[in-house]
Amino acid sequence: MDIKGKVAVVTGATGGLGSRICLALAKEKVNICLVYAKSKEKAEHNLQEIKNYGVNAAAVQADITTEDGIEKMFAFADDIFGGFDILILDAAYNESIPFQDLDTLDADKWRFILNYNLTSPYLAARKAAPYMRKRGGGRIVTISSVAGFRPSGSSMAYSVSKAGLIHLTKCLAVALAPDILVNDIAPGLMEGTRMTDNLTREHVARSLNSAVLKKAADKDDVADAVLLFTKTDSITGQTLLVDAGSFFH
């Protein structure tokens, strides 16, 4: 798909990775609807950076964990841009809870993390499809994690939610074909992101040491992978790991 002039809705657009994804899209002349939860000042700052590339951009505050919030961001994109062609589901939540600490990972925390990282992406993709089909189809890119491939990560709920998201991507690829392609990026540890800020120093050190390249995954590499999946006409239902050699499959 030629993405020049297309419109992308990006959730988690004020985070360390989300900001890089927005800039990568803007460099390709994609117009962007930034979705943020609380960081209004960061969203406004990102808007100015994006507009420097000569594209249209607007920001909307929305709670993507609710159907009302999802409807709000899509209705905003429809009003401002006349619809959208690309959906990047970057928003996520994590909390550092050792796997052995089942008492802390209670029912409320479990439900919150699973809803944020798995149910909400499903609901967003489901509601995005009619908007995209009005414009002839589209591309959806989910952001999971290397934690979805192995029992690791900030918590058991986070790991399970990302494993579910990886399989959800495959299922959506089948459900939305042939006019909407759905793919996933599974990053490893990335520096300068909210997800990493919520990890213990010990966890970060273990993650860096376990990668064969002995370094964090590059956010720009992840953003470039997102571009690949927005442009492709023949890849769907796939997950690409960008993890400095942390997991092989």
PDB file of C-alpha atoms in Angstrom:
ATOM      1  CA  MET A   1       0.000   0.000   0.000  1.00  0.00           C
ATOM      2  CA  ASP A   2       1.246   3.442  -0.858  1.00  0.00           C
ATOM      3  CA  ILE A   3       0.968   5.188   2.511  1.00  0.00           C
ATOM      4  CA  LYS A   4       1.741   8.729   1.342  1.00  0.00           C
ATOM      5  CA  GLY A   5      -1.254  10.902   2.195  1.00  0.00           C
ATOM      6  CA  LYS A   6      -2.955   8.155   4.201  1.00  0.00           C
ATOM      7  CA  VAL A   7      -4.250   8.701   7.738  1.00  0.00           C
ATOM      8  CA  ALA A   8      -3.006   6.755  10.764  1.00  0.00           C
ATOM      9  CA  VAL A   9      -4.554   6.521  14.221  1.00  0.00           C
ATOM     10  CA  VAL A  10      -1.825   5.818  16.780  1.00  0.00           C
ATOM     11  CA  THR A  11      -2.658   4.885  20.369  1.00  0.00           C
ATOM     12  CA  GLY A  12      -0.039   5.396  23.053  1.00  0.00           C
ATOM     13  CA  ALA A  13       1.265   8.191  20.852  1.00  0.00           C
ATOM     14  CA  THR A  14       3.006  10.105  23.643  1.00  0.00           C
ATOM     15  CA  GLY A  15       5.102   7.189  24.900  1.00  0.00           C
ATOM     16  CA  GLY A  16       8.721   6.579  24.000  1.00  0.00           C
ATOM     17  CA  LEU A  17       7.870   4.101  21.262  1.00  0.00           C
ATOM     18  CA  GLY A  18       4.630   5.732  20.163  1.00  0.00           C
ATOM     19  CA  SER A  19       6.411   9.039  19.570  1.00  0.00           C
ATOM     20  CA  ARG A  20       8.998   7.318  17.347  1.00  0.00           C
ATOM     21  CA  ILE A  21       6.282   5.546  15.385  1.00  0.00           C
ATOM     22  CA  CYS A  22       4.477   8.827  14.767  1.00  0.00           C
ATOM     23  CA  LEU A  23       7.648  10.497  13.502  1.00  0.00           C
ATOM     24  CA  ALA A  24       8.449   7.553  11.239  1.00  0.00           C
ATOM     25  CA  LEU A  25       4.986   7.756   9.714  1.00  0.00           C
ATOM     26  CA  ALA A  26       5.209  11.534   9.340  1.00  0.00           C
ATOM     27  CA  LYS A  27       8.476  11.185   7.429  1.00  0.00           C
ATOM     28  CA  GLU A  28       6.544   8.998   4.975  1.00  0.00           C
ATOM     29  CA  LYS A  29       3.952  11.798   4.614  1.00  0.00           C
ATOM     30  CA  VAL A  30       1.251  10.022   6.603  1.00  0.00           C
ATOM     31  CA  ASN A  31      -1.293  12.245   8.378  1.00  0.00           C
ATOM     32  CA  ILE A  32      -1.607  11.299  12.027  1.00  0.00           C
ATOM     33  CA  CYS A  33      -4.270  11.206  14.710  1.00  0.00           C
ATOM     34  CA  LEU A  34      -2.417  10.980  18.022  1.00  0.00           C
ATOM     35  CA  VAL A  35      -4.328   9.284  20.824  1.00  0.00           C
ATOM     36  CA  TYR A  36      -3.227   9.912  24.393  1.00  0.00           C
ATOM     37  CA  ALA A  37      -4.586   9.137  27.844  1.00  0.00           C
ATOM     38  CA  LYS A  38      -3.176  11.857  30.105  1.00  0.00           C
ATOM     39  CA  SER A  39      -0.078  13.509  28.608  1.00  0.00           C
ATOM     40  CA  LYS A  40      -1.657  16.533  26.935  1.00  0.00           C
ATOM     41  CA  GLU A  41       1.544  18.602  26.984  1.00  0.00           C
ATOM     42  CA  LYS A  42       3.546  15.767  25.428  1.00  0.00           C
ATOM     43  CA  ALA A  43       0.851  15.304  22.789  1.00  0.00           C
ATOM     44  CA  GLU A  44       0.996  18.998  21.870  1.00  0.00           C
ATOM     45  CA  HIS A  45       4.798  18.844  21.685  1.00  0.00           C
ATOM     46  CA  ASN A  46       4.635  15.776  19.435  1.00  0.00           C
ATOM     47  CA  LEU A  47       2.106  17.498  17.190  1.00  0.00           C
ATOM     48  CA  GLN A  48       4.538  20.292  16.464  1.00  0.00           C
ATOM     49  CA  GLU A  49       7.326  17.844  15.632  1.00  0.00           C
ATOM     50  CA  ILE A  50       5.063  15.882  13.327  1.00  0.00           C
ATOM     51  CA  LYS A  51       3.772  18.959  11.524  1.00  0.00           C
ATOM     52  CA  ASN A  52       7.367  19.910  10.710  1.00  0.00           C
ATOM     53  CA  TYR A  53       7.241  17.133   8.104  1.00  0.00           C
ATOM     54  CA  GLY A  54       4.431  18.900   6.253  1.00  0.00           C
ATOM     55  CA  VAL A  55       1.604  16.556   7.229  1.00  0.00           C
ATOM     56  CA  ASN A  56      -1.681  17.108   9.010  1.00  0.00           C
ATOM     57  CA  ALA A  57      -1.879  15.982  12.615  1.00  0.00           C
ATOM     58  CA  ALA A  58      -4.324  16.270  15.491  1.00  0.00           C
ATOM     59  CA  ALA A  59      -4.463  14.835  18.994  1.00  0.00           C
ATOM     60  CA  VAL A  60      -7.373  13.418  20.940  1.00  0.00           C
ATOM     61  CA  GLN A  61      -7.609  12.334  24.565  1.00  0.00           C
ATOM     62  CA  ALA A  62      -9.390   9.005  24.862  1.00  0.00           C
ATOM     63  CA  ASP A  63      -9.576   6.084  27.250  1.00  0.00           C
ATOM     64  CA  ILE A  64      -8.832   3.209  24.904  1.00  0.00           C
ATOM     65  CA  THR A  65      -9.800   0.644  27.571  1.00  0.00           C
ATOM     66  CA  THR A  66     -13.483   1.471  27.072  1.00  0.00           C
ATOM     67  CA  GLU A  67     -15.746   1.161  24.064  1.00  0.00           C
ATOM     68  CA  ASP A  68     -16.777   4.796  24.519  1.00  0.00           C
ATOM     69  CA  GLY A  69     -13.135   5.865  24.384  1.00  0.00           C
ATOM     70  CA  ILE A  70     -12.499   3.794  21.285  1.00  0.00           C
ATOM     71  CA  GLU A  71     -15.550   5.259  19.572  1.00  0.00           C
ATOM     72  CA  LYS A  72     -14.390   8.737  20.573  1.00  0.00           C
ATOM     73  CA  MET A  73     -10.964   8.432  18.943  1.00  0.00           C
ATOM     74  CA  PHE A  74     -12.362   6.975  15.723  1.00  0.00           C
ATOM     75  CA  ALA A  75     -15.142   9.548  15.488  1.00  0.00           C
ATOM     76  CA  PHE A  76     -12.520  12.271  16.007  1.00  0.00           C
ATOM     77  CA  ALA A  77     -10.364  10.886  13.194  1.00  0.00           C
ATOM     78  CA  ASP A  78     -13.413  10.643  10.977  1.00  0.00           C
ATOM     79  CA  ASP A  79     -14.423  14.258  11.697  1.00  0.00           C
ATOM     80  CA  ILE A  80     -10.930  15.737  11.311  1.00  0.00           C
ATOM     81  CA  PHE A  81      -9.479  13.622   8.500  1.00  0.00           C
ATOM     82  CA  GLY A  82     -12.524  12.063   6.852  1.00  0.00           C
ATOM     83  CA  GLY A  83     -11.563   8.610   8.086  1.00  0.00           C
ATOM     84  CA  PHE A  84      -8.370   6.622   8.491  1.00  0.00           C
ATOM     85  CA  ASP A  85      -6.444   3.839   6.759  1.00  0.00           C
ATOM     86  CA  ILE A  86      -3.939   2.696   9.387  1.00  0.00           C
ATOM     87  CA  LEU A  87      -4.357   1.755  13.041  1.00  0.00           C
ATOM     88  CA  ILE A  88      -1.310   1.346  15.284  1.00  0.00           C
ATOM     89  CA  LEU A  89      -2.226  -0.222  18.630  1.00  0.00           C
ATOM     90  CA  ASP A  90       0.741   0.799  20.757  1.00  0.00           C
ATOM     91  CA  ALA A  91      -0.985   1.659  24.049  1.00  0.00           C
ATOM     92  CA  ALA A  92      -0.355  -0.876  26.813  1.00  0.00           C
ATOM     93  CA  TYR A  93      -0.035  -1.219  30.566  1.00  0.00           C
ATOM     94  CA  ASN A  94       2.390  -3.089  32.770  1.00  0.00           C
ATOM     95  CA  GLU A  95       3.157  -3.371  36.454  1.00  0.00           C
ATOM     96  CA  SER A  96       6.105  -5.138  38.026  1.00  0.00           C
ATOM     97  CA  ILE A  97       4.787  -8.178  39.920  1.00  0.00           C
ATOM     98  CA  PRO A  98       6.991 -11.290  40.354  1.00  0.00           C
ATOM     99  CA  PHE A  99       5.400 -14.397  38.875  1.00  0.00           C
ATOM    100  CA  GLN A 100       5.556 -16.131  42.271  1.00  0.00           C
ATOM    101  CA  ASP A 101       3.589 -13.329  43.956  1.00  0.00           C
ATOM    102  CA  LEU A 102       0.105 -14.600  43.194  1.00  0.00           C
ATOM    103  CA  ASP A 103      -1.348 -12.718  46.146  1.00  0.00           C
ATOM    104  CA  THR A 104      -0.428  -9.336  44.648  1.00  0.00           C
ATOM    105  CA  LEU A 105      -1.675 -10.324  41.208  1.00  0.00           C
ATOM    106  CA  ASP A 106      -5.276 -10.403  42.377  1.00  0.00           C
ATOM    107  CA  ALA A 107      -8.426 -10.603  40.270  1.00  0.00           C
ATOM    108  CA  ASP A 108      -8.703  -6.830  39.810  1.00  0.00           C
ATOM    109  CA  LYS A 109      -5.121  -6.431  38.571  1.00  0.00           C
ATOM    110  CA  TRP A 110      -5.483  -9.464  36.313  1.00  0.00           C
ATOM    111  CA  ARG A 111      -8.678  -8.151  34.735  1.00  0.00           C
ATOM    112  CA  PHE A 112      -7.271  -4.629  34.327  1.00  0.00           C
ATOM    113  CA  ILE A 113      -4.092  -5.770  32.542  1.00  0.00           C
ATOM    114  CA  LEU A 114      -5.891  -8.300  30.323  1.00  0.00           C
ATOM    115  CA  ASN A 115      -8.515  -5.730  29.401  1.00  0.00           C
ATOM    116  CA  TYR A 116      -5.934  -3.043  28.633  1.00  0.00           C
ATOM    117  CA  ASN A 117      -3.534  -5.186  26.610  1.00  0.00           C
ATOM    118  CA  LEU A 118      -5.805  -7.757  24.957  1.00  0.00           C
ATOM    119  CA  THR A 119      -9.521  -7.001  25.064  1.00  0.00           C
ATOM    120  CA  SER A 120      -9.116  -3.345  24.123  1.00  0.00           C
ATOM    121  CA  PRO A 121      -7.044  -4.066  20.984  1.00  0.00           C
ATOM    122  CA  TYR A 122      -9.738  -6.524  19.878  1.00  0.00           C
ATOM    123  CA  LEU A 123     -12.503  -3.980  20.398  1.00  0.00           C
ATOM    124  CA  ALA A 124     -10.472  -1.296  18.606  1.00  0.00           C
ATOM    125  CA  ALA A 125      -9.805  -3.518  15.590  1.00  0.00           C
ATOM    126  CA  ARG A 126     -13.450  -4.554  15.479  1.00  0.00           C
ATOM    127  CA  LYS A 127     -14.659  -0.965  15.464  1.00  0.00           C
ATOM    128  CA  ALA A 128     -11.928   0.212  13.079  1.00  0.00           C
ATOM    129  CA  ALA A 129     -12.857  -2.222  10.302  1.00  0.00           C
ATOM    130  CA  PRO A 130     -15.980  -0.402   9.022  1.00  0.00           C
ATOM    131  CA  TYR A 131     -14.111   2.914   8.910  1.00  0.00           C
ATOM    132  CA  MET A 132     -11.275   1.345   6.932  1.00  0.00           C
ATOM    133  CA  ARG A 133     -13.547  -0.467   4.509  1.00  0.00           C
ATOM    134  CA  LYS A 134     -15.240   2.799   3.602  1.00  0.00           C
ATOM    135  CA  ARG A 135     -11.821   3.869   2.295  1.00  0.00           C
ATOM    136  CA  GLY A 136     -11.082   0.629   0.482  1.00  0.00           C
ATOM    137  CA  GLY A 137      -9.281  -1.268   3.259  1.00  0.00           C
ATOM    138  CA  GLY A 138      -6.412  -0.665   5.616  1.00  0.00           C
ATOM    139  CA  ARG A 139      -3.614  -1.900   7.824  1.00  0.00           C
ATOM    140  CA  ILE A 140      -3.621  -2.703  11.557  1.00  0.00           C
ATOM    141  CA  VAL A 141      -0.386  -3.133  13.497  1.00  0.00           C
ATOM    142  CA  THR A 142      -0.418  -4.419  17.064  1.00  0.00           C
ATOM    143  CA  ILE A 143       2.507  -4.079  19.473  1.00  0.00           C
ATOM    144  CA  SER A 144       3.003  -7.114  21.684  1.00  0.00           C
ATOM    145  CA  SER A 145       6.229  -8.131  23.433  1.00  0.00           C
ATOM    146  CA  VAL A 146       8.865 -10.823  23.560  1.00  0.00           C
ATOM    147  CA  ALA A 147       7.189 -11.647  26.891  1.00  0.00           C
ATOM    148  CA  GLY A 148       4.364 -13.142  24.845  1.00  0.00           C
ATOM    149  CA  PHE A 149       6.668 -15.934  23.673  1.00  0.00           C
ATOM    150  CA  ARG A 150       7.968 -17.093  27.036  1.00  0.00           C
ATOM    151  CA  PRO A 151       7.018 -16.952  30.738  1.00  0.00           C
ATOM    152  CA  SER A 152       8.763 -13.671  31.437  1.00  0.00           C
ATOM    153  CA  GLY A 153       8.015  -9.982  31.633  1.00  0.00           C
ATOM    154  CA  SER A 154       6.808  -7.534  34.228  1.00  0.00           C
ATOM    155  CA  SER A 155       4.048  -9.858  35.443  1.00  0.00           C
ATOM    156  CA  MET A 156       2.258 -13.069  34.603  1.00  0.00           C
ATOM    157  CA  ALA A 157      -0.778 -11.080  33.472  1.00  0.00           C
ATOM    158  CA  TYR A 158       1.373  -8.969  31.145  1.00  0.00           C
ATOM    159  CA  SER A 159       3.004 -12.060  29.620  1.00  0.00           C
ATOM    160  CA  VAL A 160      -0.339 -13.778  29.100  1.00  0.00           C
ATOM    161  CA  SER A 161      -1.924 -10.634  27.646  1.00  0.00           C
ATOM    162  CA  LYS A 162       0.859 -10.283  25.088  1.00  0.00           C
ATOM    163  CA  ALA A 163       0.722 -13.967  24.171  1.00  0.00           C
ATOM    164  CA  GLY A 164      -2.994 -13.490  23.619  1.00  0.00           C
ATOM    165  CA  LEU A 165      -2.368 -10.402  21.501  1.00  0.00           C
ATOM    166  CA  ILE A 166       0.004 -12.346  19.260  1.00  0.00           C
ATOM    167  CA  HIS A 167      -2.671 -14.968  18.607  1.00  0.00           C
ATOM    168  CA  LEU A 168      -5.385 -12.319  18.322  1.00  0.00           C
ATOM    169  CA  THR A 169      -3.363 -10.756  15.494  1.00  0.00           C
ATOM    170  CA  LYS A 170      -3.493 -14.053  13.589  1.00  0.00           C
ATOM    171  CA  CYS A 171      -7.220 -14.415  14.180  1.00  0.00           C
ATOM    172  CA  LEU A 172      -7.932 -10.840  13.089  1.00  0.00           C
ATOM    173  CA  ALA A 173      -5.843 -11.371   9.966  1.00  0.00           C
ATOM    174  CA  VAL A 174      -8.200 -14.198   9.010  1.00  0.00           C
ATOM    175  CA  ALA A 175     -11.337 -12.332  10.038  1.00  0.00           C
ATOM    176  CA  LEU A 176     -10.538  -9.067   8.250  1.00  0.00           C
ATOM    177  CA  ALA A 177      -8.951 -10.391   5.047  1.00  0.00           C
ATOM    178  CA  PRO A 178      -8.566  -9.618   2.246  1.00  0.00           C
ATOM    179  CA  ASP A 179      -8.961  -5.846   2.464  1.00  0.00           C
ATOM    180  CA  ILE A 180      -7.497  -5.271   5.945  1.00  0.00           C
ATOM    181  CA  LEU A 181      -4.068  -6.702   6.787  1.00  0.00           C
ATOM    182  CA  VAL A 182      -3.140  -7.245  10.446  1.00  0.00           C
ATOM    183  CA  ASN A 183       0.393  -7.797  11.756  1.00  0.00           C
ATOM    184  CA  ASP A 184       2.274  -7.542  15.032  1.00  0.00           C
ATOM    185  CA  ILE A 185       5.625  -6.328  16.328  1.00  0.00           C
ATOM    186  CA  ALA A 186       7.035  -7.985  19.466  1.00  0.00           C
ATOM    187  CA  PRO A 187       9.753  -5.734  20.913  1.00  0.00           C
ATOM    188  CA  GLY A 188      12.212  -6.777  23.535  1.00  0.00           C
ATOM    189  CA  LEU A 189      13.355  -4.435  26.274  1.00  0.00           C
ATOM    190  CA  MET A 190      13.529  -0.852  25.005  1.00  0.00           C
ATOM    191  CA  GLU A 191      15.146   2.019  26.839  1.00  0.00           C
ATOM    192  CA  GLY A 192      13.247   5.264  27.312  1.00  0.00           C
ATOM    193  CA  THR A 193       9.737   3.835  27.424  1.00  0.00           C
ATOM    194  CA  ARG A 194       7.060   3.779  30.112  1.00  0.00           C
ATOM    195  CA  MET A 195       7.039  -0.013  30.023  1.00  0.00           C
ATOM    196  CA  THR A 196      10.732  -0.163  30.918  1.00  0.00           C
ATOM    197  CA  ASP A 197      10.371   2.566  33.545  1.00  0.00           C
ATOM    198  CA  ASN A 198       7.936   0.266  35.370  1.00  0.00           C
ATOM    199  CA  LEU A 199      10.476  -2.569  35.597  1.00  0.00           C
ATOM    200  CA  THR A 200      12.928  -3.191  38.416  1.00  0.00           C
ATOM    201  CA  ARG A 201      16.616  -2.541  37.777  1.00  0.00           C
ATOM    202  CA  GLU A 202      17.253  -6.240  38.265  1.00  0.00           C
ATOM    203  CA  HIS A 203      14.715  -7.130  35.596  1.00  0.00           C
ATOM    204  CA  VAL A 204      16.256  -4.662  33.155  1.00  0.00           C
ATOM    205  CA  ALA A 205      19.735  -6.054  33.804  1.00  0.00           C
ATOM    206  CA  ARG A 206      18.547  -9.642  33.229  1.00  0.00           C
ATOM    207  CA  SER A 207      16.829  -8.675  29.994  1.00  0.00           C
ATOM    208  CA  LEU A 208      19.893  -6.927  28.624  1.00  0.00           C
ATOM    209  CA  ASN A 209      22.139  -9.820  29.586  1.00  0.00           C
ATOM    210  CA  SER A 210      19.835 -12.427  28.014  1.00  0.00           C
ATOM    211  CA  ALA A 211      19.936 -10.757  24.588  1.00  0.00           C
ATOM    212  CA  VAL A 212      22.729 -12.091  22.394  1.00  0.00           C
ATOM    213  CA  LEU A 213      23.509  -8.540  21.221  1.00  0.00           C
ATOM    214  CA  LYS A 214      23.798  -7.467  24.896  1.00  0.00           C
ATOM    215  CA  LYS A 215      21.766  -4.327  24.367  1.00  0.00           C
ATOM    216  CA  ALA A 216      18.228  -3.050  24.289  1.00  0.00           C
ATOM    217  CA  ALA A 217      16.032  -3.179  21.222  1.00  0.00           C
ATOM    218  CA  ASP A 218      16.164   0.017  19.163  1.00  0.00           C
ATOM    219  CA  LYS A 219      12.908   1.985  19.118  1.00  0.00           C
ATOM    220  CA  ASP A 220      13.673   3.205  15.600  1.00  0.00           C
ATOM    221  CA  ASP A 221      14.018  -0.402  14.429  1.00  0.00           C
ATOM    222  CA  VAL A 222      10.566  -1.089  15.858  1.00  0.00           C
ATOM    223  CA  ALA A 223       9.179   2.007  14.129  1.00  0.00           C
ATOM    224  CA  ASP A 224      10.718   0.865  10.834  1.00  0.00           C
ATOM    225  CA  ALA A 225       9.064  -2.527  11.266  1.00  0.00           C
ATOM    226  CA  VAL A 226       5.744  -0.763  11.748  1.00  0.00           C
ATOM    227  CA  LEU A 227       6.310   1.011   8.429  1.00  0.00           C
ATOM    228  CA  LEU A 228       6.931  -2.339   6.739  1.00  0.00           C
ATOM    229  CA  PHE A 229       3.586  -3.642   7.943  1.00  0.00           C
ATOM    230  CA  THR A 230       1.720  -0.493   6.892  1.00  0.00           C
ATOM    231  CA  LYS A 231       3.121  -0.739   3.374  1.00  0.00           C
ATOM    232  CA  THR A 232       2.869  -4.466   2.750  1.00  0.00           C
ATOM    233  CA  ASP A 233       0.364  -5.957   0.340  1.00  0.00           C
ATOM    234  CA  SER A 234       1.210  -9.604   1.007  1.00  0.00           C
ATOM    235  CA  ILE A 235       2.062 -10.064   4.707  1.00  0.00           C
ATOM    236  CA  THR A 236      -0.697 -10.651   7.245  1.00  0.00           C
ATOM    237  CA  GLY A 237      -1.082 -12.489  10.540  1.00  0.00           C
ATOM    238  CA  GLN A 238       2.639 -12.334  11.295  1.00  0.00           C
ATOM    239  CA  THR A 239       4.663 -11.295  14.341  1.00  0.00           C
ATOM    240  CA  LEU A 240       8.141  -9.833  13.959  1.00  0.00           C
ATOM    241  CA  LEU A 241      10.408  -9.868  17.001  1.00  0.00           C
ATOM    242  CA  VAL A 242      12.697  -6.858  17.439  1.00  0.00           C
ATOM    243  CA  ASP A 243      14.532  -7.869  20.584  1.00  0.00           C
ATOM    244  CA  ALA A 244      18.335  -7.762  20.043  1.00  0.00           C
ATOM    245  CA  GLY A 245      18.371 -11.565  19.893  1.00  0.00           C
ATOM    246  CA  SER A 246      16.476 -12.332  23.075  1.00  0.00           C
ATOM    247  CA  PHE A 247      14.180 -15.052  21.736  1.00  0.00           C
ATOM    248  CA  PHE A 248      14.362 -17.231  18.630  1.00  0.00           C
ATOM    249  CA  HIS A 249      11.397 -18.982  17.024  1.00  0.00           C
TER     250      HIS A 249
END
